[in-house]
Coordinates of C-alpha atoms in Angstrom, one line a residue:
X688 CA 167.0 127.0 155.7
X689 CA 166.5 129.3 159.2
X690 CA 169.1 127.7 161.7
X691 CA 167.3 126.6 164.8
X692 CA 169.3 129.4 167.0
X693 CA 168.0 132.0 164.6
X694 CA 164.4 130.4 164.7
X695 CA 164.6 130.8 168.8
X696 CA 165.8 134.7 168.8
X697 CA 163.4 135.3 165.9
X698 CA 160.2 134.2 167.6
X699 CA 161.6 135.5 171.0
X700 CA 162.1 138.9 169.7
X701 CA 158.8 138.8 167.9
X702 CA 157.0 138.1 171.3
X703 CA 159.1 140.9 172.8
X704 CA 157.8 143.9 170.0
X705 CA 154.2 142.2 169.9
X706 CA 153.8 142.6 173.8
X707 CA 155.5 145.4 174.4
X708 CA 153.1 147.5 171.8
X709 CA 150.0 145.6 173.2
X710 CA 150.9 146.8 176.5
X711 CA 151.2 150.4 175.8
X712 CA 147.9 150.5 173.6
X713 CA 145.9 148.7 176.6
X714 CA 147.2 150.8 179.2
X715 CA 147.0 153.6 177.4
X716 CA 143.2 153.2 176.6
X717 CA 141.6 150.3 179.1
X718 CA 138.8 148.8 177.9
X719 CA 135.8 149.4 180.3
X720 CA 133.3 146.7 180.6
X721 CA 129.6 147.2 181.3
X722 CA 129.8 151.2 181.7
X723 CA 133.0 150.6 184.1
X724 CA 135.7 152.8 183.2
X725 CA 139.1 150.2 182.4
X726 CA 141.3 151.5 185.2
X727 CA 138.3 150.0 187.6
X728 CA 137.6 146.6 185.8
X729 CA 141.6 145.8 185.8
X730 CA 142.6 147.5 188.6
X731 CA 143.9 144.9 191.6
X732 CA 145.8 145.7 194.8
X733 CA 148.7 143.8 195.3
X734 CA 149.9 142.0 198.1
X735 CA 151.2 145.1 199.8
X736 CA 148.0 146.6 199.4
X737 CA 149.4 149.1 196.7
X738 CA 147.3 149.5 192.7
X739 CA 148.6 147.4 190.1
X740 CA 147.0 146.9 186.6
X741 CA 145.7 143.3 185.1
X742 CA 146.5 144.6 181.7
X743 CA 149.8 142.7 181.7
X744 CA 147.8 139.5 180.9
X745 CA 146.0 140.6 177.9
X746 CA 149.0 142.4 176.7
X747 CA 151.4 138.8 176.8
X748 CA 148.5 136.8 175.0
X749 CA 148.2 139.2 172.1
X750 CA 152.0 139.4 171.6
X751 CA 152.3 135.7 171.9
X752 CA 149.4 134.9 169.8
X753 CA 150.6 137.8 167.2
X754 CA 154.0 136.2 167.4
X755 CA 153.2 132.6 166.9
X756 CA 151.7 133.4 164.1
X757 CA 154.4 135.0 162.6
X758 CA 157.5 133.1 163.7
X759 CA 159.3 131.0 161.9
X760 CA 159.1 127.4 162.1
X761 CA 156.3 125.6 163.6
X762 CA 153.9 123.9 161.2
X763 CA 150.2 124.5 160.8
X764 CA 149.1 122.4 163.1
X765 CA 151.5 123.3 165.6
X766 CA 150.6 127.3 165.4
X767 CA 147.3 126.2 165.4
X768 CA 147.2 124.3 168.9
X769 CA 149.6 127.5 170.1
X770 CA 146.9 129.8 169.4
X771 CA 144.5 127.6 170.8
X772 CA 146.2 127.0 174.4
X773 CA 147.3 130.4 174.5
X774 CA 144.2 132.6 173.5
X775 CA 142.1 129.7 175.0
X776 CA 143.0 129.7 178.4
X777 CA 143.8 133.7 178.4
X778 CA 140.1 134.3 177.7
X779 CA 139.3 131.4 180.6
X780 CA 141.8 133.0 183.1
X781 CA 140.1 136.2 182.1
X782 CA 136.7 135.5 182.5
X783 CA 137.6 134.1 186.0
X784 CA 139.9 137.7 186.7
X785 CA 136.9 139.6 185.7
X786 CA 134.0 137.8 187.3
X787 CA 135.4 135.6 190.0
X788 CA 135.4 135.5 193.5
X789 CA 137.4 135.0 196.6
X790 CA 134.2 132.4 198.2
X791 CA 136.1 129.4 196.6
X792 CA 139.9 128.5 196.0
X793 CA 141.7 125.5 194.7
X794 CA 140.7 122.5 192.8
X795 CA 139.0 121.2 196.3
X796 CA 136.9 124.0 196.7
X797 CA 135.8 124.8 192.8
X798 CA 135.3 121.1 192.5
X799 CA 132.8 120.9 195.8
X800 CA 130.8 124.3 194.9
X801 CA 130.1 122.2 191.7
X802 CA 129.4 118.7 193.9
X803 CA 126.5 121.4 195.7
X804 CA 125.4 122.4 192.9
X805 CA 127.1 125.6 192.5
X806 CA 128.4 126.8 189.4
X807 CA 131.6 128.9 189.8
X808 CA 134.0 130.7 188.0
X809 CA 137.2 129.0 188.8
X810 CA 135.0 125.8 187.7
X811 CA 134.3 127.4 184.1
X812 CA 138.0 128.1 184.1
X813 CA 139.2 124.4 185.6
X814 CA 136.9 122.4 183.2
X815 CA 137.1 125.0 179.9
X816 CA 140.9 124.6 180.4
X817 CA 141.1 121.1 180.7
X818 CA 138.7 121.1 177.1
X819 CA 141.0 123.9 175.6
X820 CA 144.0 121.6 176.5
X821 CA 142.9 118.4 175.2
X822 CA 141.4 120.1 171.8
X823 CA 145.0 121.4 171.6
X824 CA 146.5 118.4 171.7
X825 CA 144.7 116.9 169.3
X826 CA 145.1 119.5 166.9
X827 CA 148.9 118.9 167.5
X828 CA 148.6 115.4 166.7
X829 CA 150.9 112.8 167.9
X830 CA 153.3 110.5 165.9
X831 CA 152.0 107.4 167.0
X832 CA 151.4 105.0 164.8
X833 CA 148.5 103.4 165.9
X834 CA 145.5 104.8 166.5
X835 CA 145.8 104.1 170.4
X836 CA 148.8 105.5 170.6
X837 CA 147.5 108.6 169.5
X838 CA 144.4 108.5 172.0
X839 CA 146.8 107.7 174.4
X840 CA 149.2 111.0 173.3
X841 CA 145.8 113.1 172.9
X842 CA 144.8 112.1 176.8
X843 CA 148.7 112.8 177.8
X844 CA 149.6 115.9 176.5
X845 CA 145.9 117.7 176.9
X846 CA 146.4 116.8 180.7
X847 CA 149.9 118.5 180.7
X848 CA 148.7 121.2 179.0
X849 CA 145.7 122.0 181.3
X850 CA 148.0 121.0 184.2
X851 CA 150.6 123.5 183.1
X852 CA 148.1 126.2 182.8
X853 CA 146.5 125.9 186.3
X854 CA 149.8 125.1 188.1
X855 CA 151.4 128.4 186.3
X856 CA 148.8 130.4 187.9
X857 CA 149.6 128.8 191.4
X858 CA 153.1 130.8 191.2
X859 CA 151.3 134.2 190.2
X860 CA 151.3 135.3 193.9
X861 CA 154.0 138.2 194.2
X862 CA 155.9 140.3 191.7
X863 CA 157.6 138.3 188.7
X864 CA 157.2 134.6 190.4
X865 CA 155.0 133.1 187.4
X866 CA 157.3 134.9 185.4
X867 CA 160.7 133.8 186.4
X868 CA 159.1 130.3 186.7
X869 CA 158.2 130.5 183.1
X870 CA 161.2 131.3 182.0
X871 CA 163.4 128.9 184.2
X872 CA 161.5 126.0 182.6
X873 CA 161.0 127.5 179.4
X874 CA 164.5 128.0 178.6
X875 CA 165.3 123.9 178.5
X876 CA 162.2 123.7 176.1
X877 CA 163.7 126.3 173.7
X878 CA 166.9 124.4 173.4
X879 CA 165.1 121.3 172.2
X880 CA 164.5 121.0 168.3
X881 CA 160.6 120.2 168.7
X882 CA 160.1 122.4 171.7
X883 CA 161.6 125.1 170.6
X884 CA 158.9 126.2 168.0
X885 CA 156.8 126.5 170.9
X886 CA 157.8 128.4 173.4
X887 CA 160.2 131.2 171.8
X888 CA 157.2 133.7 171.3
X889 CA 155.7 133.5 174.5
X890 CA 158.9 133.3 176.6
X891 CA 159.9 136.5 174.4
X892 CA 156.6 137.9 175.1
X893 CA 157.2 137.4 179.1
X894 CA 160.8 138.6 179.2
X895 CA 159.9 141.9 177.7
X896 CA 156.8 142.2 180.1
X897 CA 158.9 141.1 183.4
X898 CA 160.4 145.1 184.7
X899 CA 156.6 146.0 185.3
X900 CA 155.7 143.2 186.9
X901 CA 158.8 143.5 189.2
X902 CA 158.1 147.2 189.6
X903 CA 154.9 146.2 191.8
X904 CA 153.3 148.4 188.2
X905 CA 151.2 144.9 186.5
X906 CA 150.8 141.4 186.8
X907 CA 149.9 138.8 185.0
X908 CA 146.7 137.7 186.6
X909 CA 145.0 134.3 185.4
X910 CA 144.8 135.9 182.1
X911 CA 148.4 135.8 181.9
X912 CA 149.9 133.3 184.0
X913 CA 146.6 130.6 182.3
X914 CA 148.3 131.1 179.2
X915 CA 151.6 131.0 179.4
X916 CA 151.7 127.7 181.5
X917 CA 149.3 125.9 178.4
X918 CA 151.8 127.3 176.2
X919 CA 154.6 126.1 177.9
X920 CA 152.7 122.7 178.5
X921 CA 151.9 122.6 174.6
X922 CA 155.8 122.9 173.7
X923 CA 156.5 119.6 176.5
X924 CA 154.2 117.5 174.8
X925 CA 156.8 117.7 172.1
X926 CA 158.7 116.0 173.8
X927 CA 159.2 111.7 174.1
X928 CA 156.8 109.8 175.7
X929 CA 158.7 109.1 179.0
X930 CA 159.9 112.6 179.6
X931 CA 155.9 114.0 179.2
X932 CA 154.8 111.1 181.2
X933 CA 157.6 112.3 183.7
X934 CA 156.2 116.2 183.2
X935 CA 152.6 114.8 183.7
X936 CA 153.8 113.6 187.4
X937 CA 155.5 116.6 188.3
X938 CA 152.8 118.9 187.0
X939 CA 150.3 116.8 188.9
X940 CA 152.4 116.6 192.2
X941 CA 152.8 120.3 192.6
X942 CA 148.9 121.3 191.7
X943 CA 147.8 118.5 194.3
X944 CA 150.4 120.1 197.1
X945 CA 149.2 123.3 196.2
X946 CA 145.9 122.0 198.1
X947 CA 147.8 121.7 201.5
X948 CA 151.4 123.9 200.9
X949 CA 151.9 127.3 200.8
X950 CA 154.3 127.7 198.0
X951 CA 155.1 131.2 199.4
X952 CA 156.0 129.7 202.4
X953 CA 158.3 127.3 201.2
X954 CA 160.3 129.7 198.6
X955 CA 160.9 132.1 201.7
X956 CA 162.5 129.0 203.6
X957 CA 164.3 127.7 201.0
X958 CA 167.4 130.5 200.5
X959 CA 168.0 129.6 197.5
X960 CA 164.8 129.7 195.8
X961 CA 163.9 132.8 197.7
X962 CA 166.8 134.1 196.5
X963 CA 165.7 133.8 193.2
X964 CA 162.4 135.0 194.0
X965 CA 163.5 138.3 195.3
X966 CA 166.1 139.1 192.5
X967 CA 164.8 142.2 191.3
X968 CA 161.9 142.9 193.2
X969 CA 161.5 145.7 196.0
X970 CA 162.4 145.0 199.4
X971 CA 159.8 143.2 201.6
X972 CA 157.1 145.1 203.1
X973 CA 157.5 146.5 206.9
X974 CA 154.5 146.8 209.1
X975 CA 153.8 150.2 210.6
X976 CA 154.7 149.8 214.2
X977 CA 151.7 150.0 216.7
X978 CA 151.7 153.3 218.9
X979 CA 153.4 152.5 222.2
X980 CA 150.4 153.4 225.2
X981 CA 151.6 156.3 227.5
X982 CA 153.3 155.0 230.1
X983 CA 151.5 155.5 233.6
X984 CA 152.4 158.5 235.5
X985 CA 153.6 159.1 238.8
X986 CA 150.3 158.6 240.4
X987 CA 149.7 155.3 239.9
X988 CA 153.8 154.6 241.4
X989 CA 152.7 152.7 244.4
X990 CA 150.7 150.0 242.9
X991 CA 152.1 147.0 244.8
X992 CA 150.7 143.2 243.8
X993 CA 153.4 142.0 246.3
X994 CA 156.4 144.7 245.1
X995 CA 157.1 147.7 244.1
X996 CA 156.5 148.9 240.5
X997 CA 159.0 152.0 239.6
X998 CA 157.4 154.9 238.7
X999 CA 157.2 157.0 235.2
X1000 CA 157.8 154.2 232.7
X1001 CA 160.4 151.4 235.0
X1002 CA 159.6 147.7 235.3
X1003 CA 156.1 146.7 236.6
X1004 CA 156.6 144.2 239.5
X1005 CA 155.0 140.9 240.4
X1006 CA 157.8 138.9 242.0
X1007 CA 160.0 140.0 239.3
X1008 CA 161.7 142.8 237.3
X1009 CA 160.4 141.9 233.4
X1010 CA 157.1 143.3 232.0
X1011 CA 154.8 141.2 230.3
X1012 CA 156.1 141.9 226.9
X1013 CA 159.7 141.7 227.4
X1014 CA 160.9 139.3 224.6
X1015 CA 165.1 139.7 224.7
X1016 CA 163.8 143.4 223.6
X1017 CA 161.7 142.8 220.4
X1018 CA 158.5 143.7 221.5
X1019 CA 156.8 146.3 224.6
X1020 CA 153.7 145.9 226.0
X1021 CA 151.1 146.7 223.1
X1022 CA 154.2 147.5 220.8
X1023 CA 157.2 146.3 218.5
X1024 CA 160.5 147.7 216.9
X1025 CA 161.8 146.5 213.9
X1026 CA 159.0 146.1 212.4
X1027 CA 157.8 142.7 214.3
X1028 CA 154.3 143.4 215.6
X1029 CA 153.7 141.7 219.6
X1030 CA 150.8 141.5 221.7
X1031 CA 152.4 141.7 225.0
X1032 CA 154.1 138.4 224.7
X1033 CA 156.6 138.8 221.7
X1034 CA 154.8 137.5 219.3
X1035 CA 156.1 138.0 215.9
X1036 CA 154.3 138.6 212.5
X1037 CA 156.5 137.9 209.6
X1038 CA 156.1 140.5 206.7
X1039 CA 155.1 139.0 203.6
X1040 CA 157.4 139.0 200.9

C-alpha cells in the first residue's frame, strides 16, 4: 500500500512533467484558430503593456488532467469529477479568453446583459461553470446516508466548486497571484487524507508552470486560473460538512466583494500580503516622466500680476514665491520626478504593481 506522503509527491510530480511537456509543445507550435496564426489568438498584453502568451492555461489543464489520471489514489469516481471540473471549466474559461469582451465584467454586469436580453460570454462561462460544478459533484457522490443528505451535498459542493473556479480567476490580475493563491490554499488540502487525492496533480501542474508566469512570459488566463480554482473546490468538498459549509461562505464573501473591492488595491495596502504578492516578480512599473515645457526666456521677465516674476526659469510671482506645482518638490509645472506623474498641483499616480 502507497503511503499517503508518497501518493502527494507522486501526483505532484506527475502534474509537474505533464505541464511542463504541454507547455513546450503549445508554445512551440500554437494552434491558430479560424486562419489566425497561434501567437495572435493567445497573444495578451499584460498589465505593463508588455506580450505575454495565454498558452500557460491550456498547458496546466492537460498536465493536470494527464496527471489525474495517472496518479495514484483517487477512485473512479473521484478522477472522474477531477476531469470533469478541470477540463470542464478550462474549455469554459477558454471559450470566454478567446471570444470575450471587455463591454461586461463581474457577476453584476454578465448577469444584467442576460436580464436585457444579451447573451455574453462571461455568462456562458458563469452558468456552464456552475453546471460543470454541480455535475461534478454529483459524480463525486456524497456519503450521506439519506437521500437528502446527498441532494443537500450535491447542492453544497457544486456551489463551491463553481465558486472556487470564478473566484480563482478574480486573483489572475498580475504575475503569479492566482498562482501563489492556489498553492497557499492548496497546500492545507494536500495534507488531508480525502483532499489530498485531489489536488496533488494540479498544484504539481502549477508549481512547475509558476517561473513563466513570474517572468511577465505567460499567464494563466480564465483557461487556467477556471480550472484550477474547480479543482481546488472539488478536493474541499472532501471535506466534513461544517468545514465546506464554512468554505461555501468564504468563497461566497470574496466573489460578492469582488463586485465593489479592488483586490489589487487591498494586497498593495496590506504589507504583508503584498509582500507575498511581489515575492518573485519584477519590480513595479515606472511611468515615463512627462517632458518638462521650456522655461520662458528672458523676454517675458517683467510679467508683473502684482510682483515680480524672476527671469530664465525662477519663481513665478503672485503674492508669493511657490509656482503652481510646487508640491514639497515632487512634481513641476506640467512635470514629475520619481516617477509620480502631476498636473501642476502634485498630483500623484501610483504605478501599478
Amino acid at each position: 500500500m502507497i503511503r499517503p506522503t508518497v501518493r502527494v509527491l507522486a501526483g505532484a510530480a506527475l502534474g509537474a512533467v505533464a505541464a511542463q511537456a504541454a507547455y513546450r509543445a503549445l508554445t512551440g507550435r500554437p494552434p491558430g484558430l479560424n486562419g489566425l496564426p497561434g501567437e495572435e489568438v493567445w497573444g495578451r498584453s499584460n498589465h505593463r503593456g508588455e506580450p505575454v502568451t495565454l498558452l500557460e492555461g491550456p498547458a496546466f489543464v492537460a498536465g493536470a488532467a494527464a496527471a489525474g489520471l495517472l496518479a495514484p489514489g483517487p477512485g473512479g469516481r473521484v478522477r472522474a469529477a477531477a476531469l470533469l471540473a478541470g477540463a470542464g471549466s478550462g474549455v469554459l474559461g477558454g471559450y470566454d479568453d478567446l471570444a470575450g469582451s471587455a463591454g461586461s465584467r463581474g457577476f453584476k454586469g454578465h448577469l444584467g446583459a442576460l436580464a436585457r436580453g444579451e447573451v455574453t460570454s462571461g455568462a456562458v462561462k458563469i452558468l456552464g461553470i456552475g453546471a460543470t460544478g454541480l455535475a461534478a459533484a454529483a459524480i463525486a457522490g456524497s456519503p450521506a446516508p439519506s437521500r437528502a443528505g446527498r441532494a443537500f451535498d450535491t447542492l453544497l459542493n457544486g456551489a463551491i466548486v463553481a465558486g472556487s473556479a470564478n473566484l480563482m480567476n478574480l486573483f489572475d490580475l498580475r504575475p503569479g497571484r492566482a498562482i501563489k493563491v492556489g498553492l497557499i490554499t492548496g497546500v492545507p488540502l494536500a495534507l488531508t487524507p480525502s483532499g489530498s487525492a485531489v489536488v496533488a496533480a494540479p498544484l504539481g501542474a502549477a508549481a512547475a508552470l509558476l517561473p513563466e508566469d513570474l517572468a511577465e512570459r505567460a499567464m494563466l488566463g480564465d483557461t487556467g486560473s477556471n480550472a484550477l480554482g474547480a479543482l481546488l473546490g472539488l478536493a474541499a468538498t472532501r471535506l466534513g460538512r461544517g468545514p465546506r459549509l464554512a468554505v461555501l461562505a468564504g468563497v461566497a464573501g470574496l466573489n460578492a466583494a469582488s463586485e465593489f473591492v479592488s483586490f489589487t488595491k487591498v494586497i498593495r495596502e496590506t504589507p504583508a500580503l503584498n509582500r507575498i504578492d511581489m515575492l518573485g516578480r519584477r519590480p513595479p512599473a515606472v511611468p515615463v516622466p512627462s517632458p518638462v515645457p521650456p522655461q520662458p526666456g528672458p523676454a517675458a521677465a517683467e510679467t508683473g500680476a502684482g510682483g515680480t516674476t524672476a527671469a530664465a526659469g525662477g519663481e513665478t510671482g503672485s503674492g508669493g514665491d511657490a509656482g503652481s506645482g510646487d508640491a514639497a518638490g515632487d512634481a513641476s509645472a506640467g512635470g514629475a520626478t520619481a516617477g509620480e506623474t502631476g498636473a501642476g498641483s502634485g498630483a500623484v499616480t501610483d504605478p501599478a504593481p
